[in-house]
Coordinates of C-alpha atoms in Angstrom, one line a residue:
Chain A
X1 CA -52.2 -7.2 -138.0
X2 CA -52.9 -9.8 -140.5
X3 CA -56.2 -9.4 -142.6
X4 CA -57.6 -11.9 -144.5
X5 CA -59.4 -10.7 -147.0
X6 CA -62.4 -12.3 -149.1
X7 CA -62.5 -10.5 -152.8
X8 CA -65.3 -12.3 -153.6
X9 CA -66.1 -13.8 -157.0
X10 CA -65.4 -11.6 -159.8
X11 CA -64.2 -8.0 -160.0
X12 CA -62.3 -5.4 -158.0
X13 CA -65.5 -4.0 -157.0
X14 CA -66.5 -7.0 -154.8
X15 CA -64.1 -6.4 -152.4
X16 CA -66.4 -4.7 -148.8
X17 CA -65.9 -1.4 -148.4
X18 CA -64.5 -2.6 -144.9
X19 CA -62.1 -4.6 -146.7
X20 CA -61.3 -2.1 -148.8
X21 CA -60.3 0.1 -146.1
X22 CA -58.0 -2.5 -144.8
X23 CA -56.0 -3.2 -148.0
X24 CA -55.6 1.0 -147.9
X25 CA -54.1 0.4 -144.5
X26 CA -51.7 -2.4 -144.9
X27 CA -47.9 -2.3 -146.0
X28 CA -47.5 -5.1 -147.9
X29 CA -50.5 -6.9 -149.9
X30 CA -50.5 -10.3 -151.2
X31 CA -53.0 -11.9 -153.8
X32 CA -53.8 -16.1 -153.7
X33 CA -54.1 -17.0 -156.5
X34 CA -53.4 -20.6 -157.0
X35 CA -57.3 -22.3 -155.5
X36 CA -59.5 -19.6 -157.8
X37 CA -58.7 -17.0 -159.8
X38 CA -60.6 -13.7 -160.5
X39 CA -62.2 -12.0 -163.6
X40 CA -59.4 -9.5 -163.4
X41 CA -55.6 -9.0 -163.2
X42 CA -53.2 -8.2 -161.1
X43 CA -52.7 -4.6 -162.6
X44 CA -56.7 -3.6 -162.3
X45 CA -56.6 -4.7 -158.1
X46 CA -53.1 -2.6 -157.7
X47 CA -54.8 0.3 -160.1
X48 CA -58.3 0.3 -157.9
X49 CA -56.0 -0.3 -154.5
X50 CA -53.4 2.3 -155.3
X51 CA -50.6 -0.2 -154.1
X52 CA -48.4 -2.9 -155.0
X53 CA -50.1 -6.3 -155.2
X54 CA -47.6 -9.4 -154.5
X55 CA -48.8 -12.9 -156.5
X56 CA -48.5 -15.7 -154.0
X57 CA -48.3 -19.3 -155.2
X58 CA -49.0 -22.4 -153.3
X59 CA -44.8 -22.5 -152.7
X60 CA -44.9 -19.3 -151.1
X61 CA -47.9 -19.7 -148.9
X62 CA -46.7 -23.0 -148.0
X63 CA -43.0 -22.8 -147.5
X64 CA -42.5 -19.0 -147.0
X65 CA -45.5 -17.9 -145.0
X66 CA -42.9 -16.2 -142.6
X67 CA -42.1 -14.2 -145.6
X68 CA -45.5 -13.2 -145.9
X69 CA -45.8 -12.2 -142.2
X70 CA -42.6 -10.3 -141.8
X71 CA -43.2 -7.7 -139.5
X72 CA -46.9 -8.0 -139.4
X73 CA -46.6 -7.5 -135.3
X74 CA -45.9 -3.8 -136.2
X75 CA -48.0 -2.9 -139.5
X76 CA -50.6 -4.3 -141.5
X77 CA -50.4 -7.0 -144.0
X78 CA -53.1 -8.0 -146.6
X79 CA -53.5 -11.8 -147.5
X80 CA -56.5 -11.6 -150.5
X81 CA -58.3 -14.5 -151.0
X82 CA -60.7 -15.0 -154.3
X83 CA -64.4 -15.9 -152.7
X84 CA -64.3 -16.2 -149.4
X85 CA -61.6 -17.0 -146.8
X86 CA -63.3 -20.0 -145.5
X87 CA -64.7 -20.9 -148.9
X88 CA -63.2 -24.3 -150.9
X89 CA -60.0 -23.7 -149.6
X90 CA -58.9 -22.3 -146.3
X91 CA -55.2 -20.8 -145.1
X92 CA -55.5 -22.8 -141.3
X93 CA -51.4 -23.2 -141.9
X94 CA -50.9 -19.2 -142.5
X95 CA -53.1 -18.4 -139.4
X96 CA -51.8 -20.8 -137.2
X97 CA -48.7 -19.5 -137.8
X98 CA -49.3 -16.0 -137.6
X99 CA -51.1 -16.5 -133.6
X100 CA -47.8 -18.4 -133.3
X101 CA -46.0 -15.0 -133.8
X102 CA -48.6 -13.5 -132.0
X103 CA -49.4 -11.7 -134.9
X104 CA -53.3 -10.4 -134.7
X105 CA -55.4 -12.1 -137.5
X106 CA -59.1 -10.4 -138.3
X107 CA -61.0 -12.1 -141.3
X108 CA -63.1 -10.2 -143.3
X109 CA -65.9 -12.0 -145.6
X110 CA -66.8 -11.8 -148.8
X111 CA -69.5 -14.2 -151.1
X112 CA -68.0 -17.3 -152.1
X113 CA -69.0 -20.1 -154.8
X114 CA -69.9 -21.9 -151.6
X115 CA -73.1 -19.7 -151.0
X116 CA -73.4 -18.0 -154.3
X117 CA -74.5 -21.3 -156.0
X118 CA -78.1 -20.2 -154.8
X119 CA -78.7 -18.4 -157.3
X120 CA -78.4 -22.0 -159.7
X121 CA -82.2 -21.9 -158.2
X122 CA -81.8 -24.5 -155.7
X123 CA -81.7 -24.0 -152.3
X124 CA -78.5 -24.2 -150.4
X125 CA -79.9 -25.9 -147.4
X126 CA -81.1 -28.7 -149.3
X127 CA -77.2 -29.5 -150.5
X128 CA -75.0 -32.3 -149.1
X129 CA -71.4 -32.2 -149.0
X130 CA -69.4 -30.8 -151.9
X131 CA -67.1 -32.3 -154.0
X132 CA -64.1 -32.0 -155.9
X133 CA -63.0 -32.8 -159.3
X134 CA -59.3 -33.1 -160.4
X135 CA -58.2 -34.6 -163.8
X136 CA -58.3 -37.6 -164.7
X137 CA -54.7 -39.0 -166.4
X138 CA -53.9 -42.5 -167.7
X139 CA -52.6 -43.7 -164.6
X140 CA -54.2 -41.4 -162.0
X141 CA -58.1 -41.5 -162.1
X142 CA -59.5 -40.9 -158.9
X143 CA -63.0 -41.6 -157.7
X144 CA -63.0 -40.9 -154.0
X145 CA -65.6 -38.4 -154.4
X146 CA -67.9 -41.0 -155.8
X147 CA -69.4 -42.2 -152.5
X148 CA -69.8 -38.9 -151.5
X149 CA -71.8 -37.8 -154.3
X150 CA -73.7 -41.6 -153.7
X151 CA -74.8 -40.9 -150.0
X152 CA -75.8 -37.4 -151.3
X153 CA -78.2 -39.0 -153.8
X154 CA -79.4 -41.7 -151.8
X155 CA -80.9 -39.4 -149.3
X156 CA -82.5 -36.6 -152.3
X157 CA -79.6 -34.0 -151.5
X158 CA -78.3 -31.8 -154.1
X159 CA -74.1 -32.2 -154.9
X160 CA -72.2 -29.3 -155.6
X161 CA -69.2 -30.3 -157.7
X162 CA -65.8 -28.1 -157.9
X163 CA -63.6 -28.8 -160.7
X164 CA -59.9 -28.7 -160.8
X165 CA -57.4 -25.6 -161.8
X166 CA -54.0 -25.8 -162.5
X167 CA -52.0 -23.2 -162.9
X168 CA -47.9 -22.6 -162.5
X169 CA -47.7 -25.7 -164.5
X170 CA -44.3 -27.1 -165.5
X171 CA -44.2 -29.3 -169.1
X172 CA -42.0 -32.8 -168.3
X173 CA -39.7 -31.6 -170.5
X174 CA -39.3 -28.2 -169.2
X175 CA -39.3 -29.8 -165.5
X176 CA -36.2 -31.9 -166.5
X177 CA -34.1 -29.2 -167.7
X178 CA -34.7 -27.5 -165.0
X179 CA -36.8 -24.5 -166.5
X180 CA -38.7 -22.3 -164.6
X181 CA -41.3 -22.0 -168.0
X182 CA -44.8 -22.4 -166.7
X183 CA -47.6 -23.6 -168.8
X184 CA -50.4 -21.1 -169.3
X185 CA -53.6 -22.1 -166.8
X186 CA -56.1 -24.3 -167.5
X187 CA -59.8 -24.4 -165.7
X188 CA -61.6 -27.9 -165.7
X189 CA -64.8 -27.5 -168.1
X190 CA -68.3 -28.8 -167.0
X191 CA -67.9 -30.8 -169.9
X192 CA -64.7 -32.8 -168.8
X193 CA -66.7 -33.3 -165.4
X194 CA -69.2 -34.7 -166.8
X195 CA -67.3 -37.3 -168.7
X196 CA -65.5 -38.6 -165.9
X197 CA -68.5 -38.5 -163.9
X198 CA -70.5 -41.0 -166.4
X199 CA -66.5 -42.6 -166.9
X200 CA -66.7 -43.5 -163.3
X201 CA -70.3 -44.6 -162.7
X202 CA -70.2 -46.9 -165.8
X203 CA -67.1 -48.8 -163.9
X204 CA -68.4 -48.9 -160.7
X205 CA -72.2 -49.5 -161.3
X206 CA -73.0 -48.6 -158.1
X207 CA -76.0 -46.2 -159.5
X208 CA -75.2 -43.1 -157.8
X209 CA -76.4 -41.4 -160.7
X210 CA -76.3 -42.3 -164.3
X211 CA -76.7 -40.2 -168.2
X212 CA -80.1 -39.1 -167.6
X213 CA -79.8 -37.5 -163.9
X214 CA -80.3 -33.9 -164.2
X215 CA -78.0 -31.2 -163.5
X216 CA -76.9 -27.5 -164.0
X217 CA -73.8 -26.1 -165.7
X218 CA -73.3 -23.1 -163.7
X219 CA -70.7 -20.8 -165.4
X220 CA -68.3 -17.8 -164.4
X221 CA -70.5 -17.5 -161.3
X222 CA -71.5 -13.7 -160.0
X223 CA -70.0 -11.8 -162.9
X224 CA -71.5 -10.3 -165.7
X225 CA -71.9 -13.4 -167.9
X226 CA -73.1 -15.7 -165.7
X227 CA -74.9 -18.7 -167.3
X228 CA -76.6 -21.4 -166.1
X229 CA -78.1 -24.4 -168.3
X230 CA -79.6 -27.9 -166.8
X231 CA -80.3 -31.1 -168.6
X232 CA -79.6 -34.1 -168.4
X233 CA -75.8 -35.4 -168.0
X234 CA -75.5 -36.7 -171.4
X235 CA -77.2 -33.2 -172.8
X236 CA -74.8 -31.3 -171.4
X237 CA -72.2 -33.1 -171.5
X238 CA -72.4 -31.4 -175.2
X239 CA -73.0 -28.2 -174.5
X240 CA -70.5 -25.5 -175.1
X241 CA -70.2 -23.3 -171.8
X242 CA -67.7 -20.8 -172.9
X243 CA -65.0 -19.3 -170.5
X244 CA -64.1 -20.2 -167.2
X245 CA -64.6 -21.0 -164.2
X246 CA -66.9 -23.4 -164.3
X247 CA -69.0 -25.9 -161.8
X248 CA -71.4 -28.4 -161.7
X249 CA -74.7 -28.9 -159.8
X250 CA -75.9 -32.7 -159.6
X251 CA -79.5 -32.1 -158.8
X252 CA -80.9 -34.8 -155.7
X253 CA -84.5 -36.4 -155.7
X254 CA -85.8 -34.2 -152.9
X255 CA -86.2 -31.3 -155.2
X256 CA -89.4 -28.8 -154.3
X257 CA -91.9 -27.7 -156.8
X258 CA -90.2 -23.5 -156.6
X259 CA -87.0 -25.1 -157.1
X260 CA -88.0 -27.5 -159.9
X261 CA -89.8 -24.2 -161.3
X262 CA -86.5 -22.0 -161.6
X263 CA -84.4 -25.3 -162.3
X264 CA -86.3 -25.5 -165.5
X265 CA -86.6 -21.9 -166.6
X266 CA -82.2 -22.7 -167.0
X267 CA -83.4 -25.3 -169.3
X268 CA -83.2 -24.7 -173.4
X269 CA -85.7 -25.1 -175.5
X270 CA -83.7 -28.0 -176.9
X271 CA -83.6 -30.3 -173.7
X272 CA -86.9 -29.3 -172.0
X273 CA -89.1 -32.6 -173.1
X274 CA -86.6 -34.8 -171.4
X275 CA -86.2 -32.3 -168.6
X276 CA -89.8 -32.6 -167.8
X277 CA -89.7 -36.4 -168.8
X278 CA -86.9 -37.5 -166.0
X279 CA -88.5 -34.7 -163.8
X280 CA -92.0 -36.8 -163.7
X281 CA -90.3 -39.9 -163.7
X282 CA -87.5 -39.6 -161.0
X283 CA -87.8 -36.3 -158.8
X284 CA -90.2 -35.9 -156.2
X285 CA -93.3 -32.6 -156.6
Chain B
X1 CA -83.5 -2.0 -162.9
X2 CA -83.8 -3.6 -159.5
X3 CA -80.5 -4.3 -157.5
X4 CA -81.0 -7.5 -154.9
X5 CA -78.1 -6.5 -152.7
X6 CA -76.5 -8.8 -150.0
X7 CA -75.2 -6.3 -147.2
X8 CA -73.2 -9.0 -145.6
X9 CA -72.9 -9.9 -141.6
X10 CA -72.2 -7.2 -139.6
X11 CA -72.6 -3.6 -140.4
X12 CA -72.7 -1.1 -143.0
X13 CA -69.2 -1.3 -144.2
X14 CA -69.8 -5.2 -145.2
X15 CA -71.6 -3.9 -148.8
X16 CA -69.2 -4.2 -151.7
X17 CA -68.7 -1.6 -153.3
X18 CA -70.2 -2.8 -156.5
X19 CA -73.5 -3.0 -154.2
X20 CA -72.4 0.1 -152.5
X21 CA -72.4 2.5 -156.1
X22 CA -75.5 0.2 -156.9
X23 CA -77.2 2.0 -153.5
X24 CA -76.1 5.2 -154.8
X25 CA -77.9 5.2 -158.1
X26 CA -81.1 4.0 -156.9
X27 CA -84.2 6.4 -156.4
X28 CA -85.9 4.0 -153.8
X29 CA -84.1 1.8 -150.8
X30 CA -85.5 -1.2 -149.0
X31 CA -84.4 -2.6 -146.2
X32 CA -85.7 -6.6 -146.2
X33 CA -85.4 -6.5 -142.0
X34 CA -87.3 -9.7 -141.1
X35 CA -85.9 -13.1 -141.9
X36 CA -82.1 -11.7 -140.6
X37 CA -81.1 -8.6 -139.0
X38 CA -77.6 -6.3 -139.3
X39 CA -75.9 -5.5 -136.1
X40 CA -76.7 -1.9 -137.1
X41 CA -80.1 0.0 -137.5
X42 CA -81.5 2.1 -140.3
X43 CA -80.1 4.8 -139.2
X44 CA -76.7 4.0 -139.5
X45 CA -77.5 2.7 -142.8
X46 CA -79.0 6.1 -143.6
X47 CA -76.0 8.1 -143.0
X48 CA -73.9 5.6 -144.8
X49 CA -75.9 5.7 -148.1
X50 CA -76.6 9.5 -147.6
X51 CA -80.4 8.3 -148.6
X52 CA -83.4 6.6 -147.0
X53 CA -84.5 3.7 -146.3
X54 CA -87.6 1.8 -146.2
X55 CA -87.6 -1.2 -143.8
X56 CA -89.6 -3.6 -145.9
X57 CA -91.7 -6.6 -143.3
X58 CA -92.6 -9.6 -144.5
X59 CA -96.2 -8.4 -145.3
X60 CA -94.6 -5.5 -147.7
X61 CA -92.4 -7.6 -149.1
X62 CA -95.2 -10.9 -149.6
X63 CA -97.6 -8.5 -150.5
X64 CA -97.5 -5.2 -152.3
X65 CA -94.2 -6.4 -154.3
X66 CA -96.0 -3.8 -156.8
X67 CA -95.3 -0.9 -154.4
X68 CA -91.5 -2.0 -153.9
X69 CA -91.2 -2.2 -157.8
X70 CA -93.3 0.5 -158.8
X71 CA -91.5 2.3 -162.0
X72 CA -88.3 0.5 -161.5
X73 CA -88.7 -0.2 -165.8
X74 CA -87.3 3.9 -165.5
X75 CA -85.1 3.9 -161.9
X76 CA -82.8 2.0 -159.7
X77 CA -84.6 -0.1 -157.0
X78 CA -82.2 -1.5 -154.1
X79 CA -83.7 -4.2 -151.9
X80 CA -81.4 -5.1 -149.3
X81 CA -80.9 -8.6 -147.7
X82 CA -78.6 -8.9 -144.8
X83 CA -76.1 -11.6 -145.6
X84 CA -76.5 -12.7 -149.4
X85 CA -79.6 -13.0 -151.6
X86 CA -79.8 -16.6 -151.9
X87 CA -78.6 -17.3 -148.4
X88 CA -80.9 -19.2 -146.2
X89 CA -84.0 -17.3 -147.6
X90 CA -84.3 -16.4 -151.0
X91 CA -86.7 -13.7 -152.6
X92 CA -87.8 -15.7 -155.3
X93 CA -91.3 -14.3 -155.5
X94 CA -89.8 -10.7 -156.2
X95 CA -87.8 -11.4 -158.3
X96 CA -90.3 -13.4 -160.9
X97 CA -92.6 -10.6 -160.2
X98 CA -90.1 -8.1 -161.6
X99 CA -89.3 -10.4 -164.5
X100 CA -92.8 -10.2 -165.2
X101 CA -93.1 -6.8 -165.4
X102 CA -89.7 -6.4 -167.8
X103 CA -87.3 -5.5 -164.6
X104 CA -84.2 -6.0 -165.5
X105 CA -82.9 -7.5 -162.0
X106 CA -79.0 -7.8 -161.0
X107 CA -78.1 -9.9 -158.0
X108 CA -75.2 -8.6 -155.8
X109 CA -73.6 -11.3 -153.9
X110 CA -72.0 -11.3 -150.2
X111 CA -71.1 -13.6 -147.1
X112 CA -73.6 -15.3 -145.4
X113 CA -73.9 -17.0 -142.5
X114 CA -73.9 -20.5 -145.3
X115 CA -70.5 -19.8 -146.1
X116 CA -69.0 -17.3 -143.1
X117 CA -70.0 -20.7 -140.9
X118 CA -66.4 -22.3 -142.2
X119 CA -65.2 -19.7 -139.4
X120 CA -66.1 -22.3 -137.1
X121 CA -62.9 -24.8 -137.7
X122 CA -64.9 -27.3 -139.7
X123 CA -64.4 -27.7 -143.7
X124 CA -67.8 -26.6 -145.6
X125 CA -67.5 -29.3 -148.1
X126 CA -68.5 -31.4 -144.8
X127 CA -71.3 -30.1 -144.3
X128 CA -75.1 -32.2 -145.0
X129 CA -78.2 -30.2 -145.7
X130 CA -79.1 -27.4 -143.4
X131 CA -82.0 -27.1 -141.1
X132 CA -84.1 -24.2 -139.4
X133 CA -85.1 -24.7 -135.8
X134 CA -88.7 -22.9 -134.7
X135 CA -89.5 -21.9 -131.5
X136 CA -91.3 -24.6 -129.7
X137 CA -95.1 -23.4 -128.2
X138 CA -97.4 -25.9 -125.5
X139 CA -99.5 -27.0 -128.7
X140 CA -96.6 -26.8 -131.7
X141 CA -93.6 -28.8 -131.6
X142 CA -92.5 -29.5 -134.7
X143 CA -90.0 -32.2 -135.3
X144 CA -89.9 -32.1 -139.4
X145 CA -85.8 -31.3 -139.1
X146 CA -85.0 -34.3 -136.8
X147 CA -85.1 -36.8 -139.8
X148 CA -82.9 -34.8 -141.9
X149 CA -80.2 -34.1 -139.1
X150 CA -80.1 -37.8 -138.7
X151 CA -79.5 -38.5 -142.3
X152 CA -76.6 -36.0 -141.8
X153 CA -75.1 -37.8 -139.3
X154 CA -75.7 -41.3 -140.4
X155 CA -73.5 -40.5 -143.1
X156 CA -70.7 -38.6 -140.4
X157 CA -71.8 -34.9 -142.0
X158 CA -71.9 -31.7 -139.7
X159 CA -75.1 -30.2 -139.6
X160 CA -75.6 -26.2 -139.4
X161 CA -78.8 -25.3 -137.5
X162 CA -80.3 -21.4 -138.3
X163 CA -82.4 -20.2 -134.9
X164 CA -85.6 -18.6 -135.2
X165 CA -86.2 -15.0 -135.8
X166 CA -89.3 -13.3 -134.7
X167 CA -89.8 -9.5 -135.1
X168 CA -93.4 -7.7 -135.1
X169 CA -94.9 -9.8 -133.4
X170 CA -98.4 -8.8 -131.8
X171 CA -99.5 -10.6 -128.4
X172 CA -102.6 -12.1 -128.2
X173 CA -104.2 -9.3 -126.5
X174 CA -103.0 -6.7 -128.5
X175 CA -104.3 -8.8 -131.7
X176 CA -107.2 -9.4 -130.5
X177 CA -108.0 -5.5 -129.4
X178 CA -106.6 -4.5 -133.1
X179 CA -103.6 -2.7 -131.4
X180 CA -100.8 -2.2 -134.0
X181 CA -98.6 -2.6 -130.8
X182 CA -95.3 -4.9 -131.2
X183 CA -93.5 -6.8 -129.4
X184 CA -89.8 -6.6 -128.9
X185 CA -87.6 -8.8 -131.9
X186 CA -87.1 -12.1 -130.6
X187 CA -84.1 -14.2 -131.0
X188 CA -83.8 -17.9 -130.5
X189 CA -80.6 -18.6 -128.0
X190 CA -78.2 -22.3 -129.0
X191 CA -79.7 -22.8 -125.2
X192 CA -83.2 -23.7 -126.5
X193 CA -82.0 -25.0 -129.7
X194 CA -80.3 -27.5 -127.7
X195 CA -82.7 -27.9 -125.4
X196 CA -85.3 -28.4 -128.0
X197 CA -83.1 -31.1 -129.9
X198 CA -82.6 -32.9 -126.8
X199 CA -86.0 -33.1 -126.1
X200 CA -87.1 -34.5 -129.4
X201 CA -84.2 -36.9 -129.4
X202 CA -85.6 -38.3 -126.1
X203 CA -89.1 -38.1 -127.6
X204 CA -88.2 -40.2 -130.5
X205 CA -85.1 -42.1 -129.6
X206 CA -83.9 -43.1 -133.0
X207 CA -80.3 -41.9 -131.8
X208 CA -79.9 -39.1 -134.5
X209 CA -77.6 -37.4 -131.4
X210 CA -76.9 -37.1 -128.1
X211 CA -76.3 -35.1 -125.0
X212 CA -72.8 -36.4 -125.5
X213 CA -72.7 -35.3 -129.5
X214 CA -70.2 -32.7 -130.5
X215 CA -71.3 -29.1 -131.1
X216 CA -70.6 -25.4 -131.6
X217 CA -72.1 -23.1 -130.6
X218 CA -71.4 -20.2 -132.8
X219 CA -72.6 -16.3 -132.0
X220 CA -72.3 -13.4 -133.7
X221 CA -70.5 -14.7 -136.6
X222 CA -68.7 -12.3 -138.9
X223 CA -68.8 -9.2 -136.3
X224 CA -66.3 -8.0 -133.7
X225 CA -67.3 -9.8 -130.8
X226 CA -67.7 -13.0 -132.8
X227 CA -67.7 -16.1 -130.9
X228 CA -67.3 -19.8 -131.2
X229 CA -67.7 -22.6 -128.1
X230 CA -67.2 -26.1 -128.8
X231 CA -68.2 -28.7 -126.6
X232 CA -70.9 -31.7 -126.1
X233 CA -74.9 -30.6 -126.5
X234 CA -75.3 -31.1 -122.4
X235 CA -72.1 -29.1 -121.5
X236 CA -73.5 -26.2 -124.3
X237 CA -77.1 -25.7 -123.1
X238 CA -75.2 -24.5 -119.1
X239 CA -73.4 -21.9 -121.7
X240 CA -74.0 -18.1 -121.4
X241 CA -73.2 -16.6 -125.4
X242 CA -74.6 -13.4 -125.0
X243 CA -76.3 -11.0 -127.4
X244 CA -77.9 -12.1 -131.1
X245 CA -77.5 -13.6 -133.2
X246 CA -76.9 -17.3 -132.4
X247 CA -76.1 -20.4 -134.7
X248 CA -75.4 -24.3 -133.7
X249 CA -73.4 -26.6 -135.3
X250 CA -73.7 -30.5 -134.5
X251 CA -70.3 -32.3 -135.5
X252 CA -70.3 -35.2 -138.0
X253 CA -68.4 -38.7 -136.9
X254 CA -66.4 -38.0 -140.0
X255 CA -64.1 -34.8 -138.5
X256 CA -61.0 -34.5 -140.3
X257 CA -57.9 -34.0 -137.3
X258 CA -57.3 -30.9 -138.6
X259 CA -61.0 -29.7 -138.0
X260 CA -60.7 -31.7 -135.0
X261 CA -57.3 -29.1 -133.9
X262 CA -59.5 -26.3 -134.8
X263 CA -62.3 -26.8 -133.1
X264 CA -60.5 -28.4 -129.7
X265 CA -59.4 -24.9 -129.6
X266 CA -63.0 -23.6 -129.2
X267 CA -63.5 -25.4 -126.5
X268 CA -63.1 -24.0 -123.0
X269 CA -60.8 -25.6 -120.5
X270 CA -63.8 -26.9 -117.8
X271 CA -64.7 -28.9 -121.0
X272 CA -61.9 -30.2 -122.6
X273 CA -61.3 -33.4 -120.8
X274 CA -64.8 -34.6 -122.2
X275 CA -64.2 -33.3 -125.2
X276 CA -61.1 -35.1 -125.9
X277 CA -63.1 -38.6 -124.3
X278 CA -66.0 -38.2 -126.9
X279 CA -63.9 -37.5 -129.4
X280 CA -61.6 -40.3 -128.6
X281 CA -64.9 -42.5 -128.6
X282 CA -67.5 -41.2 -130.8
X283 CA -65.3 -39.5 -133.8
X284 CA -63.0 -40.8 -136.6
X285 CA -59.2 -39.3 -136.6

């Protein structure tokens, strides 16, 4: 059997007890960890699991996912997932090719950013689609998701924006001599977001959204130092947000009154006259 | 302290076990049994927790908020919600009450059905805004949803439909003799989903859908018997799905072929050929 297991979004702790009781039961246990990462380490899951934990990069997964399934006709095998296993991401190849060795596959659930973003005060079913974020370089500066987050706002919806991780990083230099020397990660601020956001929109012109459309920073969502802060782009685009992970909320038209209510209590001190300026002047009651 | 605990999906092993030690330490346990409902009864829950529970109705939970929070400035408080707190009804009401009365209040976060949905082969970052489907009565048919589903598909979104709930309800007679008699829980089938979204679409004609749009019907998610059939709305309503609870999915023009793979494989043979024509026809590849 393979499980595929949602860990959820920060601890070892919000792992189901179902799930739970499969990792106990499985041989072999891998951890992916190259979409999200968790609040914890390696050593803390294989301390609370009592087993072995095997890191699995986006080479592994992708190239060796026979590897991964060795034998998983005749015992159990774990493939952990941070969130949930449908969340951001999703492992179609590794399933696909487990029924292929007719190798049973149950999924077990777990909260995900994807559904946890509720509790930025808005209400999920009043989002459109969701968007990425990767970084911008001199050469590379993509702007697919703009017409997404456009036909979000043009109808009042709500854009939830993901932004970019990269880790296992090579340096050019050490990529040219060949050595296996990984950069440390690096998690995509709200900040940076922001910028390329406003980057982009003062190019295209298109008016999708502009410096004074409100959103909220929402920060290392469902641990213990979860933060949220709304503003306006250009407020926040100065605000200092701390550690990762971080995401962004662009906040559509077609906000309600309770929404608008717990929108604003996220809103400091500093950057609550112009909240409740733009509020009046572009958001419906 | 009050704990706002998402129990997850299915049953009594789909708690964390963050949310699990949370039960554990609290004096008092409610059970919020009336905008979703666990495939298991209190009873199970009861013997899992090794403590009571109080099932909390909508008329508790609206109205004596006081008696639910009563003390919890000294004790633990658990209110349960089956599939995460912020999911497709939030609690916001209790929650300002309890900030109001100096509660500290800690959310616990699991799968919902706004997140566990990406079960059904399509990509949740494709998804529009979400809408709720009432019951239909001779007097009351409400239409509010039809303009936001064809907003969703204008742009080539999916659309994920939540079926009505109705539990304690009285029947006339009984109401109007005072009885405190119920009536069984009710459960809205994707048969009159359908059937009610076809009738509007004929009512209004602005071509939001079809009989010959896309859809899944989607039942049970995130428990054993979990099913998915894919298939046009006409072919769908003739389908048989069983037991609670039931959720629909109308496909967005813009399906990715690898959504497409997925959910062809949902589809049961006696539809396939149409399938593949509508899709050929209707759907981008």
């Amino acid at each position: 059997m393979l499980y595929v297991i949602g860990l959820g979004l920060s601890d070892e702790r919000d792992i189901t007890v179902k799930g739970l009781d499969a990792v106990k039961s499985c041989e072999r246990i891998y951890l992916e960890a190259y979409t999200s990462i968790l609040m914890v380490d390696k050593e803390k899951l294989e301390a609370f699991y009592g087993k072995p934990v095997t890191v699995a990069d986006r080479e592994m997964v992708e190239s060796e996912s026979d590897t991964i399934l060795a034998n998983a006709q005749n015992v159990n095998v774990a493939f952990l997932v941070v969130g949930d296993p449908f969340g951001a991401t999703t492992h179609t190849d590794l399933v696909i090719r487990a029924k292929e060795l007719d190798i049973p596959v149950e999924t077990i659930h777990n909260a995900s950013i994807m559904n946890a973003i509720g509790a930025c005060g808005l209400q999920l079913y009043n989002f459109g689609q969701t968007i990425s974020m990767v970084w911008f370089t001199d050469t590379w500066r993509p702007d697919s998701w703009y017409p997404r987050v456009k036909e979000n706002r043009d109808i009042g919806l709500h854009t939830l924006c993901l932004l970019d991780i990269k880790v296992k990083e090579q340096s050019m230099e050490n990529m040219a001599r060949g050595r296996l020397i990984y950069e440390p990660p690096r998690f995509m601020t709200v900040n940076t977001c922001l910028e390329q956001m406003l980057e982009v929109e003062e190019k295209r012109g298109e008016n999708a959204y502009g410096p004074e459309t409100l959103a909220i920073g929402c920060v290392r969502l469902g641990t213990a130092t979860q933060l949220f802060v709304s503003g306006t782009m250009e407020q926040l685009v100065e605000e200092d947000f701390g550690e990762p992970l971080h995401s962004l909320v662009l906040i559509g038209r077609r906000m309600h009154v309770m929404e608008a209510e717990m929108v604003r209590g996220f809103c400091p001190e500093k950057y609550r006259a112009k909240f409740d300026e733009i509020y009046k002047r572009d958001y419906e009651s």
